[in-house]
mmCIF file of C-alpha atoms in Angstrom:
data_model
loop_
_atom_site.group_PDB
_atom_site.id
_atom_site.type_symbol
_atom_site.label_atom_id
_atom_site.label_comp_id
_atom_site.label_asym_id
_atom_site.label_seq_id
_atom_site.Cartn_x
_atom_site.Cartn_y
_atom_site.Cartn_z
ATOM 1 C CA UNK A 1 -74.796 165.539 204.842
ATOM 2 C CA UNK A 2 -72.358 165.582 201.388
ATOM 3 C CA UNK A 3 -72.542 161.864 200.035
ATOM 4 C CA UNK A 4 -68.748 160.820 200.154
ATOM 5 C CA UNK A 5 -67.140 160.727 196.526
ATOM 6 C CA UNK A 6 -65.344 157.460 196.760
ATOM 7 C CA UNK A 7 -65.046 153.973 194.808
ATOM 8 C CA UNK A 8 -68.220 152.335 195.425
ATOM 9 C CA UNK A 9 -68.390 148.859 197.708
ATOM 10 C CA UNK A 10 -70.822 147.199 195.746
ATOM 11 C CA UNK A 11 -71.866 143.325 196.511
ATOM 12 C CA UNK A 12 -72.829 140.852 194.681
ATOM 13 C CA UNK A 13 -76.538 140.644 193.565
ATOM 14 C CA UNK A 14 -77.361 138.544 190.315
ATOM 15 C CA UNK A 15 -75.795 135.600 189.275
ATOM 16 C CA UNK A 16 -75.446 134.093 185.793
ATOM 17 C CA UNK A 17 -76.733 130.139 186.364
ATOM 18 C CA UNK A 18 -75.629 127.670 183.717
ATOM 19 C CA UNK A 19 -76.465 124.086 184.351
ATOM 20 C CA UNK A 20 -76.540 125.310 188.236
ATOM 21 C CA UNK A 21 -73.008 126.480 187.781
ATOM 22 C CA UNK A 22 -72.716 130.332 188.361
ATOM 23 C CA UNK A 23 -71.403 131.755 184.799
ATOM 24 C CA UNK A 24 -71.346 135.188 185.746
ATOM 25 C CA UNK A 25 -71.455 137.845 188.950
ATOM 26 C CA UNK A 26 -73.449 141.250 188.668
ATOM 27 C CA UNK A 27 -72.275 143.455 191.341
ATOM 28 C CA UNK A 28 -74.008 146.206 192.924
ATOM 29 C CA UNK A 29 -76.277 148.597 195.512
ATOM 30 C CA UNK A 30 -79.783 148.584 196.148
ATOM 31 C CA UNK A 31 -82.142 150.027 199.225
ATOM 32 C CA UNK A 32 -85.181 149.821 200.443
ATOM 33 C CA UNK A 33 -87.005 152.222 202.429
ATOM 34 C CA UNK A 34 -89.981 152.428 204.825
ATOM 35 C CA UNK A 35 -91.938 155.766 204.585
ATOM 36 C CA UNK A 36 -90.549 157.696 206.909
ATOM 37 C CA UNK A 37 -87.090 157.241 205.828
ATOM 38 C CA UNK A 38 -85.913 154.099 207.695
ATOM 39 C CA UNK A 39 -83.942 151.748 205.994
ATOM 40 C CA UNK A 40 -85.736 148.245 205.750
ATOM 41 C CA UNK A 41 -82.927 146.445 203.389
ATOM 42 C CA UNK A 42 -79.711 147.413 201.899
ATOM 43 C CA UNK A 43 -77.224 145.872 199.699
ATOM 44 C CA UNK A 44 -73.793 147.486 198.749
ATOM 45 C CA UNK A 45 -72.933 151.218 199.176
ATOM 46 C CA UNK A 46 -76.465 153.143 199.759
ATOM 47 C CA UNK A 47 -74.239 156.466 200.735
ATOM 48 C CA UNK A 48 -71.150 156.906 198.466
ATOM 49 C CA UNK A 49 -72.325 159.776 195.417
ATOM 50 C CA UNK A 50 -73.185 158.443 192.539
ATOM 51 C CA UNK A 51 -74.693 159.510 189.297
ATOM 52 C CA UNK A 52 -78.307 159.040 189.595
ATOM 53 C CA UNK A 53 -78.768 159.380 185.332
ATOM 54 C CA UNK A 54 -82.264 159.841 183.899
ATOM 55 C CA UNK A 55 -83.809 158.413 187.117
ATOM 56 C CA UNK A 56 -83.455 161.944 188.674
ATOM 57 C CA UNK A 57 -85.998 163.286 186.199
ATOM 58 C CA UNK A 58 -88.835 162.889 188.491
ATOM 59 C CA UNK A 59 -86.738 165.613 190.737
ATOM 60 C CA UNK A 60 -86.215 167.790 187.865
ATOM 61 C CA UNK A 61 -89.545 167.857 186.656
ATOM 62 C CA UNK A 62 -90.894 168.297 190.388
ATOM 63 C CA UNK A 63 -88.280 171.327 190.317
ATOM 64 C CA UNK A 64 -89.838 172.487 187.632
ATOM 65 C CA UNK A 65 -93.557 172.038 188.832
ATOM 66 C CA UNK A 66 -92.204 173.872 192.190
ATOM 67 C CA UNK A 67 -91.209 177.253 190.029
ATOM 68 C CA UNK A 68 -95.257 177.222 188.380
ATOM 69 C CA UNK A 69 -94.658 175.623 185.005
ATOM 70 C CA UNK A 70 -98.473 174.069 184.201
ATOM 71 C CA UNK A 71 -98.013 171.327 182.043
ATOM 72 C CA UNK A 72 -100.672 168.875 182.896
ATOM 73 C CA UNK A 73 -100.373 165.175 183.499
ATOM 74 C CA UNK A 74 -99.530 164.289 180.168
ATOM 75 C CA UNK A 75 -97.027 167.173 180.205
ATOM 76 C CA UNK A 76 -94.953 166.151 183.344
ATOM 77 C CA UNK A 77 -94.994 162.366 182.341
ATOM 78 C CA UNK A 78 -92.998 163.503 179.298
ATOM 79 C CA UNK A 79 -91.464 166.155 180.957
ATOM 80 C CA UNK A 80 -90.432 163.401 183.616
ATOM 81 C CA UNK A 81 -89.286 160.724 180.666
ATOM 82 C CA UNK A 82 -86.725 158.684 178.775
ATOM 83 C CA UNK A 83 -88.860 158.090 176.045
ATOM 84 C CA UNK A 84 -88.700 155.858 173.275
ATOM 85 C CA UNK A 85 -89.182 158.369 170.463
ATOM 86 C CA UNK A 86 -92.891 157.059 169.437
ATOM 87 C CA UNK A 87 -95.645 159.016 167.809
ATOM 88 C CA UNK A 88 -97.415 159.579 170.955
ATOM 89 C CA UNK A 89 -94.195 160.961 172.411
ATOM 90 C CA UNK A 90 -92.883 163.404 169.703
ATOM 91 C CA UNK A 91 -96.301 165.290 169.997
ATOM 92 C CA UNK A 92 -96.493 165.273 173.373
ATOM 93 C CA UNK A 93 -93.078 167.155 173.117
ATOM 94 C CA UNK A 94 -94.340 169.938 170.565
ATOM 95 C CA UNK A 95 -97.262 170.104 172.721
ATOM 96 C CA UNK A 96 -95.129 171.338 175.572
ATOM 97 C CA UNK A 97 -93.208 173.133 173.336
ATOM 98 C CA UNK A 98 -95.692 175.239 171.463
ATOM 99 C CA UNK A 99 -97.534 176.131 174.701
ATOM 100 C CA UNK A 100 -94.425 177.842 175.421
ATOM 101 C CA UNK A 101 -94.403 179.724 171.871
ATOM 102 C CA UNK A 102 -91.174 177.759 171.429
ATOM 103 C CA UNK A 103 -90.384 174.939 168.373
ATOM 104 C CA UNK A 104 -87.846 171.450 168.232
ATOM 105 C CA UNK A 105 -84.997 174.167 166.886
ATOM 106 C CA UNK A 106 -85.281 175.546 170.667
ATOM 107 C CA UNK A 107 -84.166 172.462 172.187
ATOM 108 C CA UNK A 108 -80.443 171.915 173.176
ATOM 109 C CA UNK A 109 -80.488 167.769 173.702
ATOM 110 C CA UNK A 110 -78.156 165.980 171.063
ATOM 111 C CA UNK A 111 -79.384 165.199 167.251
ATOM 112 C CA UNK A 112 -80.636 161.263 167.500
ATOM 113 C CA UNK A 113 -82.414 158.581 166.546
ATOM 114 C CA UNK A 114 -85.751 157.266 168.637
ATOM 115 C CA UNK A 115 -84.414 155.355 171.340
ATOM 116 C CA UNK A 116 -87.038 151.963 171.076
ATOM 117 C CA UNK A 117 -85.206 149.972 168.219
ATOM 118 C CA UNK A 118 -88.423 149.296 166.588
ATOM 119 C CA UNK A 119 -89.165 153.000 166.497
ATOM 120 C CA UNK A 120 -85.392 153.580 165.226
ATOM 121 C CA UNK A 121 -85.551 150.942 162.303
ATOM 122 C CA UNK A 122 -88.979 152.342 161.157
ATOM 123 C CA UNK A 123 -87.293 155.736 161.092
ATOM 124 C CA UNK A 124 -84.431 155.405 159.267
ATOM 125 C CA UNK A 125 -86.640 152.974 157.146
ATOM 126 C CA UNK A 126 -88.443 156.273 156.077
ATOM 127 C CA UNK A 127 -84.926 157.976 155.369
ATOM 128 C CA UNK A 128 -85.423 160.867 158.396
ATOM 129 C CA UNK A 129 -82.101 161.891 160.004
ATOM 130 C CA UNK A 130 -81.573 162.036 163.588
ATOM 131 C CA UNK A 131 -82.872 164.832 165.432
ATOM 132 C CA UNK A 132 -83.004 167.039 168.751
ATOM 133 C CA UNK A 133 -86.842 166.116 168.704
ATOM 134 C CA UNK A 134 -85.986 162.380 168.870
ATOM 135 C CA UNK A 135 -83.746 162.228 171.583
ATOM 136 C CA UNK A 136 -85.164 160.664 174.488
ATOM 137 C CA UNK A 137 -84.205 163.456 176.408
ATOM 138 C CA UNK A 138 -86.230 165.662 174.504
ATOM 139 C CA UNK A 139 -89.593 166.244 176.941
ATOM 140 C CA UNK A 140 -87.665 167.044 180.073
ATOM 141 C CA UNK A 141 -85.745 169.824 177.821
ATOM 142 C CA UNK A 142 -88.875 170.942 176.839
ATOM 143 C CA UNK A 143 -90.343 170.962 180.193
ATOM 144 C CA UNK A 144 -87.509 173.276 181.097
ATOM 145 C CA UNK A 145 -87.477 175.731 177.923
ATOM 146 C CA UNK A 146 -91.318 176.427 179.311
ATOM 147 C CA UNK A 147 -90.227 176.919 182.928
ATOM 148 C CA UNK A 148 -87.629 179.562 181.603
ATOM 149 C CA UNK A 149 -90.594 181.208 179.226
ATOM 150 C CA UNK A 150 -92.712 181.404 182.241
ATOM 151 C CA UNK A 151 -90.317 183.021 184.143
ATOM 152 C CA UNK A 152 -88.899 185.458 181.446
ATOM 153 C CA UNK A 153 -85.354 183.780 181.533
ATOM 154 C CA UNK A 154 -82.975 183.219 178.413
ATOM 155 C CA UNK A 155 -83.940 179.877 176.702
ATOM 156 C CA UNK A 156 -80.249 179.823 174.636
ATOM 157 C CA UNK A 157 -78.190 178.687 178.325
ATOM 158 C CA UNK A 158 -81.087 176.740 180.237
ATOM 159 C CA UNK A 159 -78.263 174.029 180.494
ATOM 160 C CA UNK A 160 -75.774 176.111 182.082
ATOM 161 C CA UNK A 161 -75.364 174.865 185.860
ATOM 162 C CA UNK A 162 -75.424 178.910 186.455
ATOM 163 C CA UNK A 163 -78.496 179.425 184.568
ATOM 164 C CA UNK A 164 -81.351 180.515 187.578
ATOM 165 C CA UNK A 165 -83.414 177.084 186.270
ATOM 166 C CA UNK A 166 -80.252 174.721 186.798
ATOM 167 C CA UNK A 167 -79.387 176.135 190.323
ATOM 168 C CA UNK A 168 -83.325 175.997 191.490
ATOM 169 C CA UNK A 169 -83.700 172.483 190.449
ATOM 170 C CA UNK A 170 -80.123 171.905 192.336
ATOM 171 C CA UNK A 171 -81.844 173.172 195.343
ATOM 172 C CA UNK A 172 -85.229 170.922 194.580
ATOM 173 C CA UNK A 173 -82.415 167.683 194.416
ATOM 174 C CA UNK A 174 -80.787 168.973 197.741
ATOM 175 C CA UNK A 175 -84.241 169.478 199.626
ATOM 176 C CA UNK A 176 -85.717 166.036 198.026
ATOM 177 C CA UNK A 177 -82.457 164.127 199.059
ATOM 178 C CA UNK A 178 -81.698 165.632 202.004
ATOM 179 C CA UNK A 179 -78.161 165.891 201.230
ATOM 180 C CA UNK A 180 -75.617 168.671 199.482
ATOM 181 C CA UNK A 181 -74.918 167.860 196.038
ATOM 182 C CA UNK A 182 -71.206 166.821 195.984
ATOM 183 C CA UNK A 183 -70.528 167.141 192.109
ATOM 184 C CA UNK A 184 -71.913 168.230 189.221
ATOM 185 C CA UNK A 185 -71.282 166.546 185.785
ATOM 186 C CA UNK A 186 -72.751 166.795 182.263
ATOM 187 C CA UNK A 187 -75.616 164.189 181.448
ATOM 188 C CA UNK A 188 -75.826 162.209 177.958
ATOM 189 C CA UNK A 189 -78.552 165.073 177.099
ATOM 190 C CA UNK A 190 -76.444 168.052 177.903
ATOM 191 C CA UNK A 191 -78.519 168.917 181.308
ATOM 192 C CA UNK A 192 -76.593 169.231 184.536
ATOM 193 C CA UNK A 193 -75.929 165.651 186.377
ATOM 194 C CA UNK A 194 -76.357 166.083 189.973
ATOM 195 C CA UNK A 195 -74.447 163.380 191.734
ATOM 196 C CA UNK A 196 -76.602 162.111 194.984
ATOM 197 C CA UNK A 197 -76.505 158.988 197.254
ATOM 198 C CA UNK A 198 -79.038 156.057 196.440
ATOM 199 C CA UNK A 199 -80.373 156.261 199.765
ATOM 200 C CA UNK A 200 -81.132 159.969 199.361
ATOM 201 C CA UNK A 201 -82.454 159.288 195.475
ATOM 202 C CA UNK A 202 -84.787 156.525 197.505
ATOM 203 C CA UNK A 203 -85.809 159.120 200.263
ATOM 204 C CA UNK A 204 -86.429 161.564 197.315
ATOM 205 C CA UNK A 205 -88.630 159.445 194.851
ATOM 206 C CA UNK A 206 -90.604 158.092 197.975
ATOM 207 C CA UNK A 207 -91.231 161.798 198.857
ATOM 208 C CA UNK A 208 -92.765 162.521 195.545
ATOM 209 C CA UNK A 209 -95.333 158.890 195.565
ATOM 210 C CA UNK A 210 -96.680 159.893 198.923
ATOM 211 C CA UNK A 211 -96.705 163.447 198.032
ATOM 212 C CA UNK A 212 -100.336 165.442 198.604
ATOM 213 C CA UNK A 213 -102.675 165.583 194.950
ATOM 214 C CA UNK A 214 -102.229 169.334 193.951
ATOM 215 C CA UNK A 215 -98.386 169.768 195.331
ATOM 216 C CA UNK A 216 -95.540 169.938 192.664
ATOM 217 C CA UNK A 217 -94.576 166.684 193.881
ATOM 218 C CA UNK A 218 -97.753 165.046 193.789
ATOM 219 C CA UNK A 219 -98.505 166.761 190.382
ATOM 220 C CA UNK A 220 -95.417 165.168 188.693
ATOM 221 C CA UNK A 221 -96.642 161.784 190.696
ATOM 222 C CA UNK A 222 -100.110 161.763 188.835
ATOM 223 C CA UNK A 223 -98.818 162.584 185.361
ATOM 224 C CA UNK A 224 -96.203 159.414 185.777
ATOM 225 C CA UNK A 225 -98.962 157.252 186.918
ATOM 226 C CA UNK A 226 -101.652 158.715 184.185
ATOM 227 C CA UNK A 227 -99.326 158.163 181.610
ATOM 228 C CA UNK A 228 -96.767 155.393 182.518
ATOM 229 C CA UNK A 229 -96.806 154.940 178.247
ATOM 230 C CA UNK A 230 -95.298 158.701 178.096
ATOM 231 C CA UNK A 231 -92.512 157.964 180.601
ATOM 232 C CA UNK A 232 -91.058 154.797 178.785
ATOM 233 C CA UNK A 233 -92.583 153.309 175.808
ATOM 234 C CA UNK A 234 -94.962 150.855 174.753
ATOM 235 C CA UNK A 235 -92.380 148.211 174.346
ATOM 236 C CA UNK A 236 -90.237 149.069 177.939
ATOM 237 C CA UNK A 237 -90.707 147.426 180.887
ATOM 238 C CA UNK A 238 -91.004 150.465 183.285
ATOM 239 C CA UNK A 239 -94.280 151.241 181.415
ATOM 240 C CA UNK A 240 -95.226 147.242 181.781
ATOM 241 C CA UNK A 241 -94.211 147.742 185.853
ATOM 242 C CA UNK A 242 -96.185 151.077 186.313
ATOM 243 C CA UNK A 243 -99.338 148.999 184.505
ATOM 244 C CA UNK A 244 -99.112 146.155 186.475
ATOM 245 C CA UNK A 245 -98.591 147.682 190.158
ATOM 246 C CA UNK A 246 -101.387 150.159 191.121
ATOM 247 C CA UNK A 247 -100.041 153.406 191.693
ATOM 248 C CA UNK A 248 -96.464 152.647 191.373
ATOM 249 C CA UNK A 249 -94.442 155.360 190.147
ATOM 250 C CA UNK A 250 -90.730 153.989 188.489
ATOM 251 C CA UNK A 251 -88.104 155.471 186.324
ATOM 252 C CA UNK A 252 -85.267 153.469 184.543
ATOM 253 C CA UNK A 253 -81.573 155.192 183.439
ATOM 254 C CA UNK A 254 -78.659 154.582 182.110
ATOM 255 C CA UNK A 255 -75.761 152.708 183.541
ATOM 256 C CA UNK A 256 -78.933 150.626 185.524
ATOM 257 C CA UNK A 257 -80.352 152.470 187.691
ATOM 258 C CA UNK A 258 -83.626 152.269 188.768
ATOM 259 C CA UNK A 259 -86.070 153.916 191.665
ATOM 260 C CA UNK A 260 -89.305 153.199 192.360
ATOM 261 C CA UNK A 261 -92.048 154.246 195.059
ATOM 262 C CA UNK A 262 -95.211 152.655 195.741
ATOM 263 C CA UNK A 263 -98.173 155.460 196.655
ATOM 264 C CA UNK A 264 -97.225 155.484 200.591
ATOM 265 C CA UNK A 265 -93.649 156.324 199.861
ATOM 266 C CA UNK A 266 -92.094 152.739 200.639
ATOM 267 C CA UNK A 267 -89.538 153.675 197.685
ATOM 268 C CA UNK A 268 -86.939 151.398 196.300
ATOM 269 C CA UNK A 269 -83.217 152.335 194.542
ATOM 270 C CA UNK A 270 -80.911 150.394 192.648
ATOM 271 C CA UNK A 271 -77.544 150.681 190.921
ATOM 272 C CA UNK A 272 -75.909 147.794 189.055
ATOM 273 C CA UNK A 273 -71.917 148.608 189.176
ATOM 274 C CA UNK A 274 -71.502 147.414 185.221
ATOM 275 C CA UNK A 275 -73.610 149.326 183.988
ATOM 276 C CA UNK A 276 -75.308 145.891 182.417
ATOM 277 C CA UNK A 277 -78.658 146.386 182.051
ATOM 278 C CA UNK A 278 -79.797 143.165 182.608
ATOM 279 C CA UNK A 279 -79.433 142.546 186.602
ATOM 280 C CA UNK A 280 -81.606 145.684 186.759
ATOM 281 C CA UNK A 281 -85.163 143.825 186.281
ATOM 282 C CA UNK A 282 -84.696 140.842 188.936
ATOM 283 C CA UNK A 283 -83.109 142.983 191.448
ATOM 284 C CA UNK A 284 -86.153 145.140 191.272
ATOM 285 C CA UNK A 285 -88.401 142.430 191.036
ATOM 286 C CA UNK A 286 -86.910 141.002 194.284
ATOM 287 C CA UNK A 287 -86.607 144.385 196.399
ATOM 288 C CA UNK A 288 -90.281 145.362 195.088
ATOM 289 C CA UNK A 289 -91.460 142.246 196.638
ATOM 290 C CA UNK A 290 -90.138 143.260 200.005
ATOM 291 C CA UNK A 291 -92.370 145.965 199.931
ATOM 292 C CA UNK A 292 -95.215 144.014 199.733
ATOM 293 C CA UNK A 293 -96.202 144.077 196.230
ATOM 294 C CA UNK A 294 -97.233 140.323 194.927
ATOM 295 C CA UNK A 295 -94.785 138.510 193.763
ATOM 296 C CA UNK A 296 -96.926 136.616 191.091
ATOM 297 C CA UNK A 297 -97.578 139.960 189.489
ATOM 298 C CA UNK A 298 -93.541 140.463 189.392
ATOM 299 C CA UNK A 299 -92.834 137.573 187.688
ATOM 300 C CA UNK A 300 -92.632 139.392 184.049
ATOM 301 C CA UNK A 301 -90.297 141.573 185.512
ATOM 302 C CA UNK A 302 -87.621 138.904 187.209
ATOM 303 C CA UNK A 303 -85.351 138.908 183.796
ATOM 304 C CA UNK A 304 -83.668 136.727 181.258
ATOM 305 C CA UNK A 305 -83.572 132.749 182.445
ATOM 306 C CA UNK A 306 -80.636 131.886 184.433
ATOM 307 C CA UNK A 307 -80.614 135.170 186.715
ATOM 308 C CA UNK A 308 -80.616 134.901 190.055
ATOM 309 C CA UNK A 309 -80.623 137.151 193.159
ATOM 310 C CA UNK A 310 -78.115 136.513 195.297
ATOM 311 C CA UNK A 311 -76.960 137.541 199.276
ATOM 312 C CA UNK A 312 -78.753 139.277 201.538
ATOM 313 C CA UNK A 313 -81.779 139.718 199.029
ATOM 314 C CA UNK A 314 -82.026 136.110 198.080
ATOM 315 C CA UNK A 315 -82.270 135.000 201.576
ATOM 316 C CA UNK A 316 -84.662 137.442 202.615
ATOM 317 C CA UNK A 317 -86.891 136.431 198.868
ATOM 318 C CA UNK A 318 -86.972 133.324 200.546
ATOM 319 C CA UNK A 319 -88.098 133.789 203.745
ATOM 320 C CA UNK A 320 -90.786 135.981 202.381
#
């Protein structure tokens, strides 16, 4: 199957309450699926292709554990993060980095600024300049400049979608989803942007929770839930999920998305059509609860005041 590359039918799914007036709509997709694939809710379009962001670097670092790279738990966490540009972070980078005989001037991601604004004002507080290092992009770029040392391939292209890394995590996305990749764009980092269906990104995140200790995918599974602080931040709220649900594994991106997968491979995937990050936390919240995690333990995560759930997930929230 080749996800369809059409305009999204997104529905609504968070409302704005003022004063019990809605103030605002936030449209969009989410799915929920049993273990063995079956769909147990959807919302929206869960098969039109779509860009799946940084939540697809659980794939890409499970491509990556599939060609032999060793990078350990801590290693794949990074190597499977957005991270907020924190001590703990940086070094795990140059960790990954000099195991490969490699340095920060290697990397290819974009010059920036730590990505947790209290990291970024303490930064330029201390007058440094943006850098490749910094960018949150920066462990899954190192992750794959120590695939290509392992396997003797050129380190200046890795992020050429004809370099032999590129088109073997390609195939890892294809196998994962269970689809054929119908586009291929440019992410924010510079990496390849495989464009999937959220049903398929579900299917594919579910696969690597429920995935076998020792197995790639189950090796990138232990470092995310060993070090949920290495695949977000101490300040983000994946990190604060991943704490507060045993075994969960979860990873945010831009434009909200979000995919998560509990340890028996119920998996959930969201995409919020505005891009607006703040619909992304309740809808979660609300879909995670249909999977049987407590709600009282998901109550940090419902959002600002005044959001709502809405439709189809609302009603079925209630009757839960």
């Amino acid at each position: 199957m080749i996800p369809e590359i059409r305009v999204p039918a997104h529905e609504p799914l968070v409302h704005l309450l003022r004063d019990g007036m809605v103030e605002g709509v936030h449209h969009g997709s989410a799915v929920v699926l049993a273990p063995d694939g079956r769909v147990l809710f959807s919302a929206g379009d869960i098969e039109a292709a779509f860009y799946p962001r940084s939540s697809a670097k659980p794939l890409q670092a499970t491509a990556m554990a599939r060609l032999g790279v060793g990078l350990g738990p801590a290693g794949f966490a990074v190597g499977a993060a957005s991270h907020s540009g924190e001590d703990i972070h940086l070094a795990e980078v140059l960790r990954t980095l000099d195991g490969a005989g490699l340095t920060a001037e290697d990397l290819r991601t974009p010059e920036d600024l730590p990505f947790d604004p209290v990291e970024r004002d303490a930064w330029i507080s201390s007058g440094r300049s943006a850098t490749r290092l910094a960018h949150n992009c920066s462990g899954k770029h190192a992750a794959m400049l120590a695939t290509c040392r392992l396997h003797d391939w050129s380190t200046k292209d890795y992020l050429d979608p004809g370099h032999p890394l590129q088109r073997a995590i390609a195939d890892c996305v294809e196998d994962l989803t269970g689809q054929r990749i119908p586009k291929v764009a440019v992410d924010g980092c510079g990496a390849p942007l495989f464009a999937v269906s959220l049903r398929g990104l579900a299917r594919s995140v579910g696969k690597i929770a429920a995935a076998a200790p020792e197995t790639p995918e189950g090796l990138v599974a232990e470092g995310i839930r060993k070090h949920p602080e290495l695949v977000g931040g101490t300040r983000r709220d994946v990190t604060a999920l991943m704490r507060a649900v045993p075994g969960l594994i979860a990873k945010d991106g831009f434009e909200a998305v979000q995919v998560a997968a509990l340890p028996d491979g119920t998996a959930v995937a969201i995409k919020i059509a505005d891009g607006g990050d703040r619909a992304r936390q309740p809808v979660l919240a609300a879909a995670l609860a249909l999977c049987g995690v407590d709600p009282d333990v998901l109550k940090p995560f419902t959002g600002a005041p005044g959001l709502r759930v809405t439709g189809a997930l609302a009603e079925l929230q209630s009757a839960a």
